[in-house]
PDB file of C-alpha atoms in Angstrom:
ATOM      1  CA  GLY A   1      26.273  40.527 -26.744  1.00 80.00           C
ATOM      2  CA  HIS A   2      27.854  39.370 -29.953  1.00 87.00           C
ATOM      3  CA  ALA A   3      29.458  36.015 -30.714  1.00 91.00           C
ATOM      4  CA  GLN A   4      32.891  37.410 -31.598  1.00 89.00           C
ATOM      5  CA  PRO A   5      35.395  37.252 -28.723  1.00 91.00           C
ATOM      6  CA  GLY A   6      37.888  40.042 -28.176  1.00 90.00           C
ATOM      7  CA  ALA A   7      41.214  39.951 -30.029  1.00 90.00           C
ATOM      8  CA  PRO A   8      43.824  37.675 -28.432  1.00 94.00           C
ATOM      9  CA  GLY A   9      45.903  39.538 -25.863  1.00 92.00           C
ATOM     10  CA  TYR A  10      43.559  42.542 -25.691  1.00 92.00           C
ATOM     11  CA  CYS A  11      41.349  43.616 -22.785  1.00 93.00           C
ATOM     12  CA  GLU A  12      38.000  45.357 -23.074  1.00 91.00           C
ATOM     13  CA  GLY A  13      36.059  47.003 -20.270  1.00 91.00           C
ATOM     14  CA  GLU A  14      32.292  47.413 -20.273  1.00 90.00           C
ATOM     15  CA  THR A  15      30.446  49.389 -17.624  1.00 89.00           C
ATOM     16  CA  GLY A  16      27.367  51.526 -17.041  1.00 87.00           C
ATOM     17  CA  VAL A  17      25.071  52.860 -14.345  1.00 87.00           C
ATOM     18  CA  GLN A  18      21.813  51.154 -13.429  1.00 82.00           C
ATOM     19  CA  GLY A  19      19.103  52.553 -11.162  1.00 79.00           C
ATOM     20  CA  ASN A  20      16.416  50.368  -9.609  1.00 74.00           C
ATOM     21  CA  ARG A  21      13.322  51.568  -7.813  1.00 71.00           C
ATOM     22  CA  GLY A  22      13.015  49.931  -4.405  1.00 65.00           C
ATOM     23  CA  ASP A  23      10.377  49.792  -1.712  1.00 64.00           C
ATOM     24  CA  ALA A  24       8.787  53.083  -0.625  1.00 64.00           C
ATOM     25  CA  GLY A  25       9.962  54.778  -3.831  1.00 65.00           C
ATOM     26  CA  GLY A  26      13.658  54.705  -2.901  1.00 71.00           C
ATOM     27  CA  ARG A  27      16.312  54.055  -5.531  1.00 76.00           C
ATOM     28  CA  ALA A  28      19.375  51.844  -5.476  1.00 78.00           C
ATOM     29  CA  TYR A  29      22.192  52.340  -7.975  1.00 84.00           C
ATOM     30  CA  ALA A  30      24.752  49.881  -9.310  1.00 87.00           C
ATOM     31  CA  VAL A  31      27.697  50.126 -11.675  1.00 91.00           C
ATOM     32  CA  PRO A  32      27.853  46.723 -13.412  1.00 91.00           C
ATOM     33  CA  THR A  33      31.333  46.187 -14.831  1.00 95.00           C
ATOM     34  CA  VAL A  34      32.830  43.402 -16.959  1.00 96.00           C
ATOM     35  CA  LEU A  35      36.463  42.939 -17.969  1.00 97.00           C
ATOM     36  CA  LYS A  36      36.816  40.891 -21.173  1.00 96.00           C
ATOM     37  CA  VAL A  37      40.155  39.315 -22.097  1.00 97.00           C
ATOM     38  CA  GLY A  38      40.770  37.798 -25.537  1.00 96.00           C
ATOM     39  CA  LEU A  39      42.494  34.448 -24.997  1.00 97.00           C
ATOM     40  CA  SER A  40      42.488  33.193 -28.601  1.00 96.00           C
ATOM     41  CA  SER A  41      40.609  33.818 -31.841  1.00 94.00           C
ATOM     42  CA  HIS A  42      37.656  31.804 -30.465  1.00 96.00           C
ATOM     43  CA  LEU A  43      37.910  32.232 -26.657  1.00 97.00           C
ATOM     44  CA  GLN A  44      37.307  35.173 -24.327  1.00 97.00           C
ATOM     45  CA  LEU A  45      37.465  35.314 -20.527  1.00 97.00           C
ATOM     46  CA  ASN A  46      34.833  37.485 -18.791  1.00 97.00           C
ATOM     47  CA  LEU A  47      35.275  38.704 -15.203  1.00 98.00           C
ATOM     48  CA  GLY A  48      32.504  40.847 -13.761  1.00 96.00           C
ATOM     49  CA  SER A  49      31.169  42.415 -10.597  1.00 95.00           C
ATOM     50  CA  PRO A  50      28.821  45.303  -9.911  1.00 92.00           C
ATOM     51  CA  ALA A  51      29.793  48.123  -7.573  1.00 91.00           C
ATOM     52  CA  PHE A  52      26.813  49.277  -5.502  1.00 87.00           C
ATOM     53  CA  LEU A  53      26.210  52.824  -4.353  1.00 85.00           C
ATOM     54  CA  ALA A  54      24.394  53.234  -1.052  1.00 71.00           C
ATOM     55  CA  GLY A  55      20.654  53.279  -1.667  1.00 71.00           C
ATOM     56  CA  ALA A  56      17.312  51.691  -0.842  1.00 64.00           C
ATOM     57  CA  GLY A  57      18.148  48.760   1.457  1.00 64.00           C
ATOM     58  CA  GLN A  58      21.800  48.401   0.451  1.00 68.00           C
ATOM     59  CA  GLN A  59      25.202  49.627   1.477  1.00 82.00           C
ATOM     60  CA  ALA A  60      27.975  50.710  -0.871  1.00 88.00           C
ATOM     61  CA  GLY A  61      30.369  47.949  -1.914  1.00 89.00           C
ATOM     62  CA  LEU A  62      31.292  45.331  -4.467  1.00 92.00           C
ATOM     63  CA  GLY A  63      28.737  42.723  -5.450  1.00 92.00           C
ATOM     64  CA  ASP A  64      28.998  39.076  -6.392  1.00 95.00           C
ATOM     65  CA  VAL A  65      31.843  38.176  -8.781  1.00 97.00           C
ATOM     66  CA  SER A  66      31.117  36.256 -11.977  1.00 97.00           C
ATOM     67  CA  LEU A  67      33.484  34.355 -14.237  1.00 98.00           C
ATOM     68  CA  GLY A  68      32.621  33.255 -17.776  1.00 98.00           C
ATOM     69  CA  LEU A  69      34.245  31.899 -20.920  1.00 98.00           C
ATOM     70  CA  LYS A  70      32.841  32.855 -24.330  1.00 97.00           C
ATOM     71  CA  TRP A  71      33.606  30.144 -26.882  1.00 97.00           C
ATOM     72  CA  ARG A  72      32.813  30.829 -30.546  1.00 97.00           C
ATOM     73  CA  LEU A  73      31.984  27.476 -32.149  1.00 97.00           C
ATOM     74  CA  LEU A  74      30.860  28.468 -35.669  1.00 96.00           C
ATOM     75  CA  ASP A  75      31.793  31.176 -38.177  1.00 95.00           C
ATOM     76  CA  ASP A  76      29.368  32.276 -40.917  1.00 93.00           C
ATOM     77  CA  HIS A  77      27.078  29.261 -40.510  1.00 95.00           C
ATOM     78  CA  PRO A  78      24.139  29.512 -42.972  1.00 94.00           C
ATOM     79  CA  VAL A  79      21.552  29.340 -40.156  1.00 95.00           C
ATOM     80  CA  LEU A  80      23.374  30.137 -36.890  1.00 96.00           C
ATOM     81  CA  GLY A  81      25.748  32.797 -38.254  1.00 95.00           C
ATOM     82  CA  ASP A  82      28.660  33.365 -35.892  1.00 96.00           C
ATOM     83  CA  PHE A  83      27.630  31.127 -32.999  1.00 97.00           C
ATOM     84  CA  ALA A  84      29.037  31.079 -29.457  1.00 97.00           C
ATOM     85  CA  LEU A  85      28.330  29.677 -26.012  1.00 98.00           C
ATOM     86  CA  LEU A  86      29.048  31.602 -22.823  1.00 98.00           C
ATOM     87  CA  PRO A  87      28.952  29.439 -19.689  1.00 98.00           C
ATOM     88  CA  ALA A  88      29.391  31.425 -16.462  1.00 98.00           C
ATOM     89  CA  VAL A  89      29.506  31.009 -12.690  1.00 97.00           C
ATOM     90  CA  LYS A  90      28.542  33.712 -10.173  1.00 96.00           C
ATOM     91  CA  PHE A  91      30.102  33.382  -6.742  1.00 95.00           C
ATOM     92  CA  PRO A  92      28.533  34.741  -3.511  1.00 93.00           C
ATOM     93  CA  THR A  93      31.287  37.272  -2.769  1.00 93.00           C
ATOM     94  CA  GLY A  94      28.990  40.208  -1.963  1.00 90.00           C
ATOM     95  CA  SER A  95      27.254  40.685   1.387  1.00 86.00           C
ATOM     96  CA  VAL A  96      23.645  39.559   1.758  1.00 86.00           C
ATOM     97  CA  ASN A  97      23.310  41.716   4.902  1.00 84.00           C
ATOM     98  CA  ASP A  98      24.493  44.865   3.095  1.00 81.00           C
ATOM     99  CA  GLY A  99      22.407  44.168  -0.027  1.00 79.00           C
ATOM    100  CA  THR A 100      25.442  43.760  -2.310  1.00 84.00           C
ATOM    101  CA  GLY A 101      25.216  39.983  -2.709  1.00 86.00           C
ATOM    102  CA  THR A 102      22.704  37.204  -3.172  1.00 85.00           C
ATOM    103  CA  GLY A 103      24.263  34.485  -1.019  1.00 88.00           C
ATOM    104  CA  THR A 104      24.028  31.955  -3.848  1.00 89.00           C
ATOM    105  CA  THR A 105      26.401  30.375  -6.320  1.00 92.00           C
ATOM    106  CA  ASP A 106      24.670  30.430  -9.707  1.00 93.00           C
ATOM    107  CA  VAL A 107      25.579  28.801 -13.016  1.00 95.00           C
ATOM    108  CA  GLY A 108      24.327  29.983 -16.375  1.00 96.00           C
ATOM    109  CA  LEU A 109      24.630  29.497 -20.086  1.00 97.00           C
ATOM    110  CA  THR A 110      24.129  32.120 -22.784  1.00 97.00           C
ATOM    111  CA  VAL A 111      23.657  31.058 -26.407  1.00 98.00           C
ATOM    112  CA  ILE A 112      24.704  33.750 -28.908  1.00 97.00           C
ATOM    113  CA  ALA A 113      24.085  34.019 -32.653  1.00 98.00           C
ATOM    114  CA  SER A 114      25.433  37.026 -34.580  1.00 97.00           C
ATOM    115  CA  TYR A 115      24.767  38.054 -38.175  1.00 96.00           C
ATOM    116  CA  ASP A 116      25.541  40.858 -40.614  1.00 95.00           C
ATOM    117  CA  VAL A 117      22.372  41.558 -42.609  1.00 95.00           C
ATOM    118  CA  HIS A 118      23.102  44.138 -45.306  1.00 94.00           C
ATOM    119  CA  GLY A 119      25.308  46.221 -42.991  1.00 93.00           C
ATOM    120  CA  VAL A 120      23.082  45.796 -39.915  1.00 96.00           C
ATOM    121  CA  ALA A 121      24.690  43.910 -37.016  1.00 96.00           C
ATOM    122  CA  VAL A 122      22.127  41.496 -35.542  1.00 97.00           C
ATOM    123  CA  ASP A 123      22.818  39.704 -32.258  1.00 97.00           C
ATOM    124  CA  LEU A 124      20.389  37.176 -30.757  1.00 97.00           C
ATOM    125  CA  ASN A 125      20.954  35.926 -27.200  1.00 97.00           C
ATOM    126  CA  ALA A 126      19.153  33.479 -24.920  1.00 97.00           C
ATOM    127  CA  ALA A 127      20.351  32.955 -21.347  1.00 96.00           C
ATOM    128  CA  TYR A 128      19.316  30.617 -18.554  1.00 94.00           C
ATOM    129  CA  THR A 129      20.680  30.719 -15.009  1.00 92.00           C
ATOM    130  CA  LYS A 130      20.308  28.034 -12.350  1.00 90.00           C
ATOM    131  CA  VAL A 131      20.138  29.950  -9.074  1.00 87.00           C
ATOM    132  CA  GLY A 132      21.528  28.459  -5.870  1.00 84.00           C
ATOM    133  CA  VAL A 133      23.443  25.422  -7.077  1.00 76.00           C
ATOM    134  CA  THR A 134      25.250  25.370  -3.702  1.00 68.00           C
ATOM    135  CA  GLY A 135      24.396  26.766  -0.293  1.00 60.00           C
ATOM    136  CA  ASP A 136      21.201  27.005   1.710  1.00 61.00           C
ATOM    137  CA  GLN A 137      19.572  29.851  -0.175  1.00 62.00           C
ATOM    138  CA  SER A 138      18.022  29.400  -3.572  1.00 64.00           C
ATOM    139  CA  GLY A 139      15.470  31.283  -5.557  1.00 70.00           C
ATOM    140  CA  PRO A 140      13.696  30.877  -8.837  1.00 79.00           C
ATOM    141  CA  ASP A 141      15.928  30.297 -11.833  1.00 86.00           C
ATOM    142  CA  ALA A 142      16.337  33.167 -14.274  1.00 88.00           C
ATOM    143  CA  ALA A 143      16.113  33.547 -18.048  1.00 92.00           C
ATOM    144  CA  LEU A 144      16.698  36.423 -20.457  1.00 93.00           C
ATOM    145  CA  TRP A 145      16.412  36.905 -24.223  1.00 96.00           C
ATOM    146  CA  THR A 146      17.688  39.761 -26.367  1.00 96.00           C
ATOM    147  CA  ALA A 147      17.557  40.810 -30.003  1.00 97.00           C
ATOM    148  CA  SER A 148      19.844  43.744 -30.784  1.00 97.00           C
ATOM    149  CA  PHE A 149      20.458  45.661 -33.989  1.00 97.00           C
ATOM    150  CA  GLY A 150      23.249  48.123 -34.777  1.00 96.00           C
ATOM    151  CA  PHE A 151      23.594  50.121 -37.967  1.00 95.00           C
ATOM    152  CA  PRO A 152      25.714  53.011 -39.237  1.00 94.00           C
ATOM    153  CA  VAL A 153      24.147  56.485 -39.429  1.00 95.00           C
ATOM    154  CA  ALA A 154      26.943  58.807 -40.627  1.00 95.00           C
ATOM    155  CA  GLY A 155      30.728  58.549 -40.340  1.00 93.00           C
ATOM    156  CA  ARG A 156      31.579  57.256 -36.880  1.00 93.00           C
ATOM    157  CA  LEU A 157      28.006  57.627 -35.597  1.00 95.00           C
ATOM    158  CA  SER A 158      25.861  54.495 -35.332  1.00 95.00           C
ATOM    159  CA  TRP A 159      22.530  53.620 -33.748  1.00 97.00           C
ATOM    160  CA  VAL A 160      21.689  50.607 -31.607  1.00 96.00           C
ATOM    161  CA  ALA A 161      18.294  49.181 -30.655  1.00 97.00           C
ATOM    162  CA  GLU A 162      17.785  46.195 -28.379  1.00 96.00           C
ATOM    163  CA  LEU A 163      14.552  44.418 -27.570  1.00 97.00           C
ATOM    164  CA  PHE A 164      14.916  42.253 -24.485  1.00 95.00           C
ATOM    165  CA  GLY A 165      12.774  40.341 -22.085  1.00 95.00           C
ATOM    166  CA  VAL A 166      12.526  38.172 -19.030  1.00 90.00           C
ATOM    167  CA  PRO A 167      10.075  35.295 -19.543  1.00 90.00           C
ATOM    168  CA  ARG A 168       7.852  33.867 -16.817  1.00 83.00           C
ATOM    169  CA  ILE A 169       9.762  31.499 -14.536  1.00 80.00           C
ATOM    170  CA  ASP A 170       7.969  29.336 -11.955  1.00 76.00           C
ATOM    171  CA  GLY A 171       8.435  30.797  -8.479  1.00 71.00           C
ATOM    172  CA  ALA A 172       9.542  34.238  -9.686  1.00 69.00           C
ATOM    173  CA  ILE A 173       8.117  37.202  -7.801  1.00 68.00           C
ATOM    174  CA  ALA A 174       8.458  39.702 -10.646  1.00 69.00           C
ATOM    175  CA  PRO A 175       6.148  39.441 -13.661  1.00 79.00           C
ATOM    176  CA  PRO A 176       7.558  38.715 -17.124  1.00 87.00           C
ATOM    177  CA  THR A 177       9.016  41.802 -18.778  1.00 90.00           C
ATOM    178  CA  THR A 178       9.706  43.039 -22.297  1.00 94.00           C
ATOM    179  CA  ALA A 179      11.538  46.301 -22.910  1.00 93.00           C
ATOM    180  CA  LEU A 180      13.279  48.349 -25.586  1.00 94.00           C
ATOM    181  CA  LEU A 181      16.664  49.995 -25.175  1.00 90.00           C
ATOM    182  CA  THR A 182      17.949  52.319 -27.894  1.00 94.00           C
ATOM    183  CA  GLY A 183      20.527  55.028 -28.417  1.00 94.00           C
ATOM    184  CA  PRO A 184      23.498  56.330 -30.372  1.00 94.00           C
ATOM    185  CA  SER A 185      26.981  54.853 -30.483  1.00 90.00           C
ATOM    186  CA  PHE A 186      30.051  56.872 -31.451  1.00 90.00           C
ATOM    187  CA  LEU A 187      33.368  55.311 -32.467  1.00 87.00           C
ATOM    188  CA  VAL A 188      36.080  57.501 -30.958  1.00 88.00           C
ATOM    189  CA  SER A 189      38.876  55.436 -32.482  1.00 83.00           C
ATOM    190  CA  PRO A 190      39.286  51.817 -33.651  1.00 76.00           C
ATOM    191  CA  GLU A 191      42.029  51.380 -31.036  1.00 71.00           C
ATOM    192  CA  LEU A 192      39.596  52.186 -28.225  1.00 65.00           C
TER     193      LEU A 192
END
């Protein structure tokens, strides 16, 4: 994400569809959704929860709810650019039995630095999540890094590329991952 919060008094929705391959080749699908509310020129409230579609080992339903507050601390800093912190808490509101929840309360912090480099939007993120701060269940902590780049192509058409990864965390079952996500972006209207 970028360091700039949404405009005060405006709401922004962000959603998509995510498919994950499960055991025995089955697939599970989720619709992660975040509502972002601009509180002031430097603060934004984030409220998120995935909706799960019935699939490999899970029932349909809403997942765990997360609440975060993006706080932009610096504007146009010579090294950090536009710099923000995004602390967040995820609550165990989904069902562990149905596969829509984790059963843990997690706390995380994302550090965000955003730049404009000759018309290219550059956003660097690093996130760390402490899994299972309350409750009986806990797992390995989680981390994520991203480097994304967006640039205009023609008129309202832009292109975005994001390199992201999950570093090795002690106790994690999955191996470290690095991936590339890329695609077009089209501005329908500045109001949207």
